[in-house]
mmCIF file of C-alpha atoms in Angstrom:
data_model
loop_
_atom_site.group_PDB
_atom_site.id
_atom_site.type_symbol
_atom_site.label_atom_id
_atom_site.label_comp_id
_atom_site.label_asym_id
_atom_site.label_seq_id
_atom_site.Cartn_x
_atom_site.Cartn_y
_atom_site.Cartn_z
ATOM 1 C CA LEU A 1 7.732 1.074 22.396
ATOM 2 C CA ALA A 2 7.051 1.905 18.780
ATOM 3 C CA LEU A 3 5.826 -1.619 18.025
ATOM 4 C CA GLY A 4 3.333 -1.214 20.937
ATOM 5 C CA ILE A 5 2.189 1.880 19.156
ATOM 6 C CA VAL A 6 1.602 -0.047 16.059
ATOM 7 C CA LEU A 7 -0.026 -2.875 17.640
ATOM 8 C CA ALA A 8 -2.208 -0.547 19.870
ATOM 9 C CA ALA A 9 -3.104 2.108 17.233
ATOM 10 C CA SER A 10 -6.506 0.344 16.571
ATOM 11 C CA LEU A 11 -7.055 -1.776 19.655
ATOM 12 C CA SER A 12 -10.328 -1.741 21.405
ATOM 13 C CA ALA A 13 -11.749 -3.835 24.147
ATOM 14 C CA THR A 14 -11.950 -7.615 23.624
ATOM 15 C CA ALA A 15 -15.294 -9.236 22.875
ATOM 16 C CA ALA A 16 -17.771 -9.163 25.449
ATOM 17 C CA GLY A 17 -20.731 -10.472 23.167
ATOM 18 C CA PRO A 18 -21.031 -11.482 19.408
ATOM 19 C CA VAL A 19 -21.435 -9.067 16.715
ATOM 20 C CA PRO A 20 -24.214 -9.939 14.330
ATOM 21 C CA LEU A 21 -22.787 -11.046 10.928
ATOM 22 C CA PRO A 22 -24.320 -9.713 7.560
ATOM 23 C CA PRO A 23 -26.006 -11.981 5.327
ATOM 24 C CA SER A 24 -22.995 -12.513 3.310
ATOM 25 C CA PRO A 25 -19.391 -11.223 3.182
ATOM 26 C CA THR A 26 -19.642 -8.521 0.426
ATOM 27 C CA ARG A 27 -17.556 -5.555 -0.083
ATOM 28 C CA PRO A 28 -18.581 -2.768 2.369
ATOM 29 C CA ASP A 29 -20.527 0.126 0.758
ATOM 30 C CA GLU A 30 -20.050 -1.167 -2.878
ATOM 31 C CA ALA A 31 -22.332 1.447 -4.113
ATOM 32 C CA ALA A 32 -20.652 4.274 -2.461
ATOM 33 C CA GLY A 33 -17.204 3.817 -4.079
ATOM 34 C CA PRO A 34 -13.911 2.123 -3.282
ATOM 35 C CA THR A 35 -13.416 0.499 0.301
ATOM 36 C CA ARG A 36 -10.651 2.298 2.042
ATOM 37 C CA VAL A 37 -8.108 0.100 3.792
ATOM 38 C CA ALA A 38 -5.484 1.802 5.878
ATOM 39 C CA VAL A 39 -2.198 -0.369 6.315
ATOM 40 C CA THR A 40 0.551 -0.107 8.881
ATOM 41 C CA ALA A 41 3.790 -2.113 8.461
ATOM 42 C CA TRP A 42 6.546 -2.817 11.249
ATOM 43 C CA PHE A 43 9.738 -4.461 10.419
ATOM 44 C CA ALA A 44 10.530 -6.344 13.645
ATOM 45 C CA ASP A 45 13.658 -7.770 11.945
ATOM 46 C CA ILE A 46 15.278 -7.568 8.640
ATOM 47 C CA LEU A 47 17.081 -11.239 8.681
ATOM 48 C CA LYS A 48 18.997 -11.397 5.681
ATOM 49 C CA ILE A 49 19.859 -9.859 2.221
ATOM 50 C CA ASP A 50 21.113 -12.439 -0.302
ATOM 51 C CA SER A 51 22.561 -10.635 -3.307
ATOM 52 C CA ALA A 52 23.424 -13.904 -5.314
ATOM 53 C CA ALA A 53 19.792 -15.235 -4.821
ATOM 54 C CA GLN A 54 18.342 -11.832 -5.188
ATOM 55 C CA THR A 55 16.110 -12.342 -2.246
ATOM 56 C CA PHE A 56 15.716 -10.799 1.226
ATOM 57 C CA ALA A 57 14.034 -12.137 4.388
ATOM 58 C CA VAL A 58 12.032 -10.194 6.962
ATOM 59 C CA ASN A 59 9.982 -10.528 10.250
ATOM 60 C CA MET A 60 7.139 -7.987 9.897
ATOM 61 C CA VAL A 61 3.956 -7.101 11.634
ATOM 62 C CA LEU A 62 1.241 -6.163 9.249
ATOM 63 C CA LEU A 63 -1.914 -4.169 10.202
ATOM 64 C CA MET A 64 -4.895 -3.403 8.230
ATOM 65 C CA ARG A 65 -7.990 -1.408 9.365
ATOM 66 C CA TRP A 66 -11.271 -0.757 7.341
ATOM 67 C CA ARG A 67 -14.768 0.109 8.192
ATOM 68 C CA ASP A 68 -17.889 -2.277 7.404
ATOM 69 C CA PRO A 69 -21.280 -0.759 8.331
ATOM 70 C CA SER A 70 -23.001 -4.016 8.191
ATOM 71 C CA LEU A 71 -20.993 -5.104 11.265
ATOM 72 C CA ALA A 72 -21.888 -2.018 13.644
ATOM 73 C CA ASN A 73 -23.897 -2.988 16.529
ATOM 74 C CA GLY A 74 -24.973 0.339 17.862
ATOM 75 C CA GLY A 75 -21.770 1.256 19.813
ATOM 76 C CA GLY A 76 -21.739 -2.121 21.757
ATOM 77 C CA ALA A 77 -18.621 -3.875 22.560
ATOM 78 C CA ALA A 78 -15.890 -5.361 20.249
ATOM 79 C CA GLY A 79 -16.110 -9.013 18.830
ATOM 80 C CA LYS A 80 -13.479 -11.209 17.069
ATOM 81 C CA PHE A 81 -14.329 -13.123 13.863
ATOM 82 C CA ALA A 82 -12.502 -15.193 11.362
ATOM 83 C CA LEU A 83 -11.704 -13.569 8.054
ATOM 84 C CA ALA A 84 -13.980 -16.145 6.286
ATOM 85 C CA ASP A 85 -17.080 -14.970 8.014
ATOM 86 C CA ILE A 86 -16.730 -11.405 7.243
ATOM 87 C CA TRP A 87 -15.281 -9.156 4.356
ATOM 88 C CA SER A 88 -11.624 -8.594 4.505
ATOM 89 C CA PRO A 89 -8.811 -7.599 2.131
ATOM 90 C CA ARG A 90 -7.592 -11.175 1.759
ATOM 91 C CA TRP A 91 -4.024 -10.125 0.842
ATOM 92 C CA MET A 92 -1.122 -12.111 -0.679
ATOM 93 C CA ALA A 93 2.622 -11.246 -1.369
ATOM 94 C CA ALA A 94 3.001 -11.017 -5.291
ATOM 95 C CA ASN A 95 6.920 -11.464 -4.904
ATOM 96 C CA SER A 96 7.114 -13.923 -1.993
ATOM 97 C CA ALA A 97 9.911 -16.417 -2.392
ATOM 98 C CA GLY A 98 8.043 -19.274 -1.120
ATOM 99 C CA SER A 99 5.294 -19.973 1.677
ATOM 100 C CA LEU A 100 5.223 -17.171 4.197
ATOM 101 C CA GLU A 101 4.812 -18.119 8.022
ATOM 102 C CA ASN A 102 1.999 -16.304 9.441
ATOM 103 C CA SER A 103 1.808 -16.681 13.296
ATOM 104 C CA LEU A 104 -1.233 -14.883 14.333
ATOM 105 C CA PRO A 105 -4.683 -16.241 13.878
ATOM 106 C CA GLU A 106 -6.471 -15.313 10.813
ATOM 107 C CA ILE A 107 -9.220 -13.041 12.466
ATOM 108 C CA ALA A 108 -10.156 -9.558 12.768
ATOM 109 C CA THR A 109 -11.251 -7.249 15.617
ATOM 110 C CA VAL A 110 -14.371 -5.380 14.910
ATOM 111 C CA THR A 111 -15.683 -2.506 17.327
ATOM 112 C CA GLY A 112 -19.125 -1.475 17.945
ATOM 113 C CA ASP A 113 -19.172 1.156 15.049
ATOM 114 C CA GLY A 114 -18.080 -1.468 12.586
ATOM 115 C CA SER A 115 -14.486 -0.701 12.220
ATOM 116 C CA ALA A 116 -12.319 -3.903 11.860
ATOM 117 C CA VAL A 117 -8.662 -4.423 12.376
ATOM 118 C CA TYR A 118 -6.748 -7.320 11.175
ATOM 119 C CA ARG A 119 -3.130 -8.028 12.621
ATOM 120 C CA GLN A 120 -0.395 -10.560 11.447
ATOM 121 C CA ARG A 121 2.976 -11.428 11.956
ATOM 122 C CA ILE A 122 4.777 -12.434 8.662
ATOM 123 C CA LEU A 123 8.016 -14.327 8.422
ATOM 124 C CA GLY A 124 9.635 -15.284 5.085
ATOM 125 C CA SER A 125 11.648 -14.255 2.176
ATOM 126 C CA PHE A 126 10.890 -12.122 -0.968
ATOM 127 C CA THR A 127 12.308 -11.985 -4.432
ATOM 128 C CA GLN A 128 14.178 -8.705 -5.342
ATOM 129 C CA ALA A 129 15.725 -7.796 -8.667
ATOM 130 C CA MET A 130 18.990 -6.169 -7.696
ATOM 131 C CA ASN A 131 21.312 -3.829 -9.577
ATOM 132 C CA LEU A 132 24.937 -4.929 -8.436
ATOM 133 C CA ARG A 133 27.001 -3.109 -10.802
ATOM 134 C CA ARG A 134 28.196 -0.841 -7.980
ATOM 135 C CA PHE A 135 29.024 -3.713 -5.917
ATOM 136 C CA PRO A 136 30.234 -3.521 -3.097
ATOM 137 C CA PHE A 137 29.402 0.082 -2.776
ATOM 138 C CA ASP A 138 25.857 -0.468 -3.978
ATOM 139 C CA SER A 139 22.289 0.504 -2.521
ATOM 140 C CA GLU A 140 18.979 -0.834 -3.287
ATOM 141 C CA THR A 141 15.269 -0.377 -2.526
ATOM 142 C CA PHE A 142 13.532 -3.377 -1.537
ATOM 143 C CA ARG A 143 9.993 -3.925 -2.100
ATOM 144 C CA ILE A 144 7.250 -6.117 -0.593
ATOM 145 C CA ASN A 145 4.409 -6.165 -3.055
ATOM 146 C CA LEU A 146 0.937 -6.939 -1.431
ATOM 147 C CA VAL A 147 -1.963 -7.522 -3.522
ATOM 148 C CA ILE A 148 -5.830 -7.977 -3.058
ATOM 149 C CA PRO A 149 -6.790 -10.645 -5.507
ATOM 150 C CA GLY A 150 -10.330 -10.200 -7.232
ATOM 151 C CA TYR A 151 -10.485 -6.382 -6.584
ATOM 152 C CA ARG A 152 -9.350 -3.594 -8.875
ATOM 153 C CA PRO A 153 -7.883 -0.355 -7.734
ATOM 154 C CA GLU A 154 -11.196 1.177 -7.977
ATOM 155 C CA ASP A 155 -12.652 -1.220 -5.678
ATOM 156 C CA VAL A 156 -10.232 -1.168 -2.763
ATOM 157 C CA GLU A 157 -8.084 1.951 -1.830
ATOM 158 C CA LEU A 158 -4.956 1.045 0.036
ATOM 159 C CA VAL A 159 -3.434 3.977 2.049
ATOM 160 C CA PRO A 160 -1.056 4.524 4.935
ATOM 161 C CA ASP A 161 -2.760 4.322 8.116
ATOM 162 C CA PRO A 162 -3.510 7.968 9.303
ATOM 163 C CA ASP A 163 -3.392 7.061 12.870
ATOM 164 C CA SER A 164 0.099 5.462 12.691
ATOM 165 C CA VAL A 165 1.264 8.377 10.950
ATOM 166 C CA LYS A 166 -0.013 10.656 13.793
ATOM 167 C CA ALA A 167 1.852 8.197 16.131
ATOM 168 C CA GLY A 168 5.099 8.968 14.591
ATOM 169 C CA LEU A 169 5.585 6.431 11.817
ATOM 170 C CA ALA A 170 6.390 8.440 8.408
ATOM 171 C CA MET A 171 4.184 6.562 5.704
ATOM 172 C CA ALA A 172 2.810 4.304 8.438
ATOM 173 C CA VAL A 173 6.003 2.188 8.278
ATOM 174 C CA GLY A 174 8.455 1.803 11.097
ATOM 175 C CA ARG A 175 11.354 -0.666 12.256
ATOM 176 C CA THR A 176 13.154 -1.765 15.190
ATOM 177 C CA ASN A 177 16.593 -0.508 15.838
ATOM 178 C CA ASP A 178 18.218 -3.680 16.662
ATOM 179 C CA LEU A 179 18.345 -5.722 13.460
ATOM 180 C CA THR A 180 19.822 -8.911 12.612
ATOM 181 C CA LEU A 181 21.158 -7.383 9.381
ATOM 182 C CA GLN A 182 24.840 -6.495 9.933
ATOM 183 C CA ASP A 183 26.338 -5.856 6.365
ATOM 184 C CA TRP A 184 23.642 -3.366 5.285
ATOM 185 C CA GLN A 185 22.373 0.009 6.706
ATOM 186 C CA ILE A 186 18.834 0.844 6.388
ATOM 187 C CA THR A 187 18.477 4.538 5.230
ATOM 188 C CA GLY A 188 14.926 4.900 4.556
ATOM 189 C CA LEU A 189 11.313 3.281 4.854
ATOM 190 C CA GLY A 190 8.264 3.861 2.787
ATOM 191 C CA ALA A 191 4.663 2.698 1.401
ATOM 192 C CA ARG A 192 2.458 3.637 -1.352
ATOM 193 C CA ALA A 193 -0.582 2.197 -3.295
ATOM 194 C CA MET A 194 0.919 0.434 -6.243
ATOM 195 C CA PRO A 195 -1.734 -1.433 -8.449
ATOM 196 C CA TYR A 196 -0.440 -4.713 -9.767
ATOM 197 C CA GLU A 197 -0.608 -5.503 -13.289
ATOM 198 C CA VAL A 198 -1.516 -9.326 -13.713
ATOM 199 C CA ALA A 199 -2.060 -9.190 -17.487
ATOM 200 C CA PRO A 200 -1.742 -6.175 -20.078
ATOM 201 C CA GLY A 201 -4.705 -3.767 -19.064
ATOM 202 C CA THR A 202 -5.792 -5.924 -16.089
ATOM 203 C CA ARG A 203 -4.773 -4.352 -12.671
ATOM 204 C CA ILE A 204 -5.659 -5.438 -9.221
ATOM 205 C CA ALA A 205 -5.392 -3.493 -6.180
ATOM 206 C CA GLY A 206 -1.902 -3.246 -4.392
ATOM 207 C CA TYR A 207 0.366 -1.980 -1.823
ATOM 208 C CA GLU A 208 4.023 -1.582 -1.871
ATOM 209 C CA ILE A 209 5.947 -1.441 1.314
ATOM 210 C CA THR A 210 9.578 -0.602 0.718
ATOM 211 C CA PHE A 211 13.022 -0.165 2.648
ATOM 212 C CA THR A 212 16.306 1.532 1.422
ATOM 213 C CA ALA A 213 19.610 0.041 2.232
ATOM 214 C CA ALA A 214 23.224 0.818 1.557
ATOM 215 C CA ARG A 215 25.627 -1.958 1.611
ATOM 216 C CA LYS A 216 28.443 -1.678 4.193
ATOM 217 C CA PRO A 217 31.720 -2.263 2.147
ATOM 218 C CA ASN A 218 34.037 -2.741 5.128
ATOM 219 C CA HIS A 219 34.204 -6.503 4.837
ATOM 220 C CA TYR A 220 35.159 -6.356 1.115
ATOM 221 C CA LEU A 221 37.574 -3.592 1.667
ATOM 222 C CA LEU A 222 39.382 -5.226 4.399
ATOM 223 C CA LYS A 223 39.111 -9.014 3.308
ATOM 224 C CA VAL A 224 38.980 -8.705 -0.525
ATOM 225 C CA ILE A 225 40.329 -5.486 -1.848
ATOM 226 C CA LEU A 226 43.317 -4.799 0.339
ATOM 227 C CA PRO A 227 44.707 -8.287 -0.067
ATOM 228 C CA LEU A 228 44.361 -7.966 -3.789
ATOM 229 C CA VAL A 229 46.111 -4.497 -3.815
ATOM 230 C CA LEU A 230 49.115 -6.109 -1.651
ATOM 231 C CA ILE A 231 49.390 -8.659 -4.454
ATOM 232 C CA VAL A 232 49.521 -6.352 -7.323
ATOM 233 C CA ILE A 233 52.042 -4.168 -5.440
ATOM 234 C CA MET A 234 54.196 -7.287 -4.723
ATOM 235 C CA SER A 235 54.268 -7.975 -8.454
ATOM 236 C CA TRP A 236 55.932 -4.431 -9.003
ATOM 237 C CA ALA A 237 58.757 -5.595 -6.853
ATOM 238 C CA VAL A 238 60.416 -7.061 -10.311
ATOM 239 C CA PHE A 239 61.024 -3.403 -11.510
ATOM 240 C CA TRP A 240 63.560 -2.874 -8.639
ATOM 241 C CA ILE A 241 65.598 -6.167 -9.307
ATOM 242 C CA ASP A 242 68.383 -5.831 -11.928
ATOM 243 C CA PRO A 243 67.367 -7.357 -15.332
ATOM 244 C CA SER A 244 70.757 -9.280 -15.127
ATOM 245 C CA LEU A 245 68.986 -11.345 -12.344
ATOM 246 C CA GLY A 246 66.280 -12.597 -14.829
ATOM 247 C CA SER A 247 65.577 -15.928 -13.044
ATOM 248 C CA THR A 248 64.725 -13.986 -9.697
ATOM 249 C CA GLN A 249 62.694 -11.598 -11.709
ATOM 250 C CA ILE A 250 60.740 -14.260 -13.375
ATOM 251 C CA SER A 251 60.278 -16.184 -10.184
ATOM 252 C CA VAL A 252 58.657 -13.333 -8.539
ATOM 253 C CA ALA A 253 56.443 -12.346 -11.379
ATOM 254 C CA VAL A 254 55.261 -16.129 -11.735
ATOM 255 C CA THR A 255 54.831 -16.304 -7.926
ATOM 256 C CA SER A 256 52.659 -13.089 -8.047
ATOM 257 C CA MET A 257 50.622 -14.587 -10.713
ATOM 258 C CA LEU A 258 50.105 -17.950 -9.162
ATOM 259 C CA THR A 259 49.083 -16.028 -5.848
ATOM 260 C CA LEU A 260 46.476 -13.896 -7.620
ATOM 261 C CA ILE A 261 44.848 -17.039 -9.174
ATOM 262 C CA ALA A 262 44.755 -18.825 -5.817
ATOM 263 C CA TYR A 263 43.171 -15.632 -4.399
ATOM 264 C CA ARG A 264 40.499 -15.401 -6.980
ATOM 265 C CA PHE A 265 39.361 -18.925 -6.387
ATOM 266 C CA ALA A 266 39.578 -18.119 -2.665
ATOM 267 C CA VAL A 267 37.037 -15.203 -2.784
ATOM 268 C CA GLY A 268 34.929 -16.768 -5.460
ATOM 269 C CA ALA A 269 32.274 -17.519 -2.950
ATOM 270 C CA GLU A 270 32.189 -13.947 -1.940
ATOM 271 C CA ILE A 271 31.256 -12.305 -5.174
ATOM 272 C CA PRO A 272 27.964 -12.869 -6.708
ATOM 273 C CA LYS A 273 27.706 -14.578 -9.781
ATOM 274 C CA LEU A 274 26.017 -12.461 -12.380
ATOM 275 C CA PRO A 275 25.953 -12.100 -16.233
ATOM 276 C CA TYR A 276 27.608 -8.632 -16.108
ATOM 277 C CA LEU A 277 30.619 -7.113 -14.357
ATOM 278 C CA THR A 278 30.324 -5.449 -10.957
ATOM 279 C CA LEU A 279 32.644 -2.897 -9.590
ATOM 280 C CA LEU A 280 34.495 -5.379 -7.731
ATOM 281 C CA ASP A 281 34.843 -7.748 -10.733
ATOM 282 C CA ALA A 282 36.272 -4.927 -12.881
ATOM 283 C CA PHE A 283 38.799 -4.079 -10.079
ATOM 284 C CA ILE A 284 39.877 -7.886 -10.069
ATOM 285 C CA LEU A 285 40.129 -7.953 -13.721
ATOM 286 C CA LEU A 286 42.248 -4.784 -13.704
ATOM 287 C CA SER A 287 44.474 -6.218 -11.112
ATOM 288 C CA SER A 288 44.795 -9.334 -12.995
ATOM 289 C CA VAL A 289 45.659 -7.935 -16.322
ATOM 290 C CA LEU A 290 48.365 -5.548 -14.371
ATOM 291 C CA VAL A 291 50.040 -8.642 -12.689
ATOM 292 C CA PHE A 292 50.111 -10.369 -16.144
ATOM 293 C CA PHE A 293 51.660 -7.414 -17.935
ATOM 294 C CA SER A 294 54.362 -7.119 -15.119
ATOM 295 C CA LEU A 295 55.076 -10.871 -15.961
ATOM 296 C CA ILE A 296 55.376 -9.703 -19.629
ATOM 297 C CA GLU A 297 57.725 -7.048 -18.873
ATOM 298 C CA VAL A 298 59.970 -9.266 -17.012
ATOM 299 C CA MET A 299 60.055 -11.572 -20.085
ATOM 300 C CA VAL A 300 60.933 -8.658 -22.260
ATOM 301 C CA THR A 301 63.825 -7.227 -20.097
ATOM 302 C CA THR A 302 65.149 -10.565 -19.403
ATOM 303 C CA ARG A 303 65.436 -11.152 -23.048
ATOM 304 C CA LEU A 304 67.199 -7.702 -23.495
ATOM 305 C CA ALA A 305 69.615 -8.726 -20.890
ATOM 306 C CA LEU A 306 70.465 -11.794 -22.512
ATOM 307 C CA ASN A 307 71.193 -10.134 -25.592
ATOM 308 C CA ASN A 308 73.666 -7.701 -23.932
ATOM 309 C CA ARG A 309 71.082 -4.819 -23.819
ATOM 310 C CA VAL A 310 71.157 -4.323 -20.248
ATOM 311 C CA ASP A 311 70.786 -0.482 -20.181
ATOM 312 C CA THR A 312 67.656 -0.721 -22.251
ATOM 313 C CA ALA A 313 66.286 -3.339 -20.006
ATOM 314 C CA ARG A 314 67.064 -1.089 -16.818
ATOM 315 C CA LEU A 315 65.524 1.837 -18.741
ATOM 316 C CA ILE A 316 62.348 -0.162 -19.233
ATOM 317 C CA ASP A 317 62.232 -1.288 -15.493
ATOM 318 C CA ARG A 318 62.750 2.535 -14.215
ATOM 319 C CA ASN A 319 59.681 3.653 -16.311
ATOM 320 C CA SER A 320 57.783 0.708 -15.276
ATOM 321 C CA ARG A 321 58.088 1.619 -11.621
ATOM 322 C CA TRP A 322 55.874 4.670 -12.082
ATOM 323 C CA VAL A 323 53.966 3.603 -15.242
ATOM 324 C CA PHE A 324 52.253 0.633 -13.500
ATOM 325 C CA PRO A 325 51.311 2.391 -10.363
ATOM 326 C CA ALA A 326 50.031 5.313 -12.516
ATOM 327 C CA VAL A 327 47.776 3.118 -14.477
ATOM 328 C CA PHE A 328 46.489 1.381 -11.560
ATOM 329 C CA VAL A 329 45.387 4.199 -9.579
ATOM 330 C CA ILE A 330 43.928 5.996 -12.678
ATOM 331 C CA PHE A 331 41.874 3.174 -13.836
ATOM 332 C CA SER A 332 40.842 2.363 -10.263
ATOM 333 C CA ALA A 333 39.519 5.918 -9.708
ATOM 334 C CA LEU A 334 37.776 5.801 -13.045
ATOM 335 C CA LEU A 335 36.090 2.659 -12.154
ATOM 336 C CA VAL A 336 34.796 4.171 -8.913
ATOM 337 C CA ILE A 337 33.691 7.361 -10.456
ATOM 338 C CA PHE A 338 31.770 5.800 -13.484
#
């Protein structure tokens, strides 16, 4: 229903006769100031967010509306014209990750009073620099930067379409409720005029369409973090084995370390490869250090037991039973907080 509102917001009757073309497709009312272009965006689907590649893919409907008095025919019927035959805001996406698929014809519907409406369905990927330091508990604002090459912000004024806002789309941006995207939750939509700087001191007219999303961490909690916690707890079993059984202690400690190494290789594809540590990277590093130190502790207590200092070895084991869990909990909490 909302998509119908977007597409029908500016519809008029289809052409019953041609509208006379201006002598040349010049910008409407150049002497009067900037040409006002109203923009509506509808996310028919958000297909994918690729954290490792720093891209996202969308299926979006774009609607632009402006008025060109030179196309007015005294209130007659509407007509349809190729964009090459009239002035139009020939947009492009400054942050596209490749060629975009436009499935609708490049035409504008022009009413008798000179109001022109352009509609296009866009399918493709866009680049997005993401801050993944809080991964997998991160959120991000994703931006589609539309620009109008050849025109300054003083020439073309891009604004949210007032008719779409009246129809219930805040900032003239909306989305369907049934998205392909499953591992992110959309928390907000927005749009604003955003001039694009092509060189220092040189800006062209631009418009920014945004959606804010928060990652759903359930997958990582259940399939990455929980098994890792269990491996760390398994390494603490050595503290309850008597130091006189040194071979058994070392066997458990080494098995825990090897299990952790194998696990890190297994989950490597799940974690974005970045030049900085994410929250999940730091947690895995903390777990690795604790498992390694449990192995060191076993080697120390085994050596003490072999030197007839079993009581000292048992004391170290008893203290380790609460020191290691306490360190694990405290540092894990600090990672989440900071």
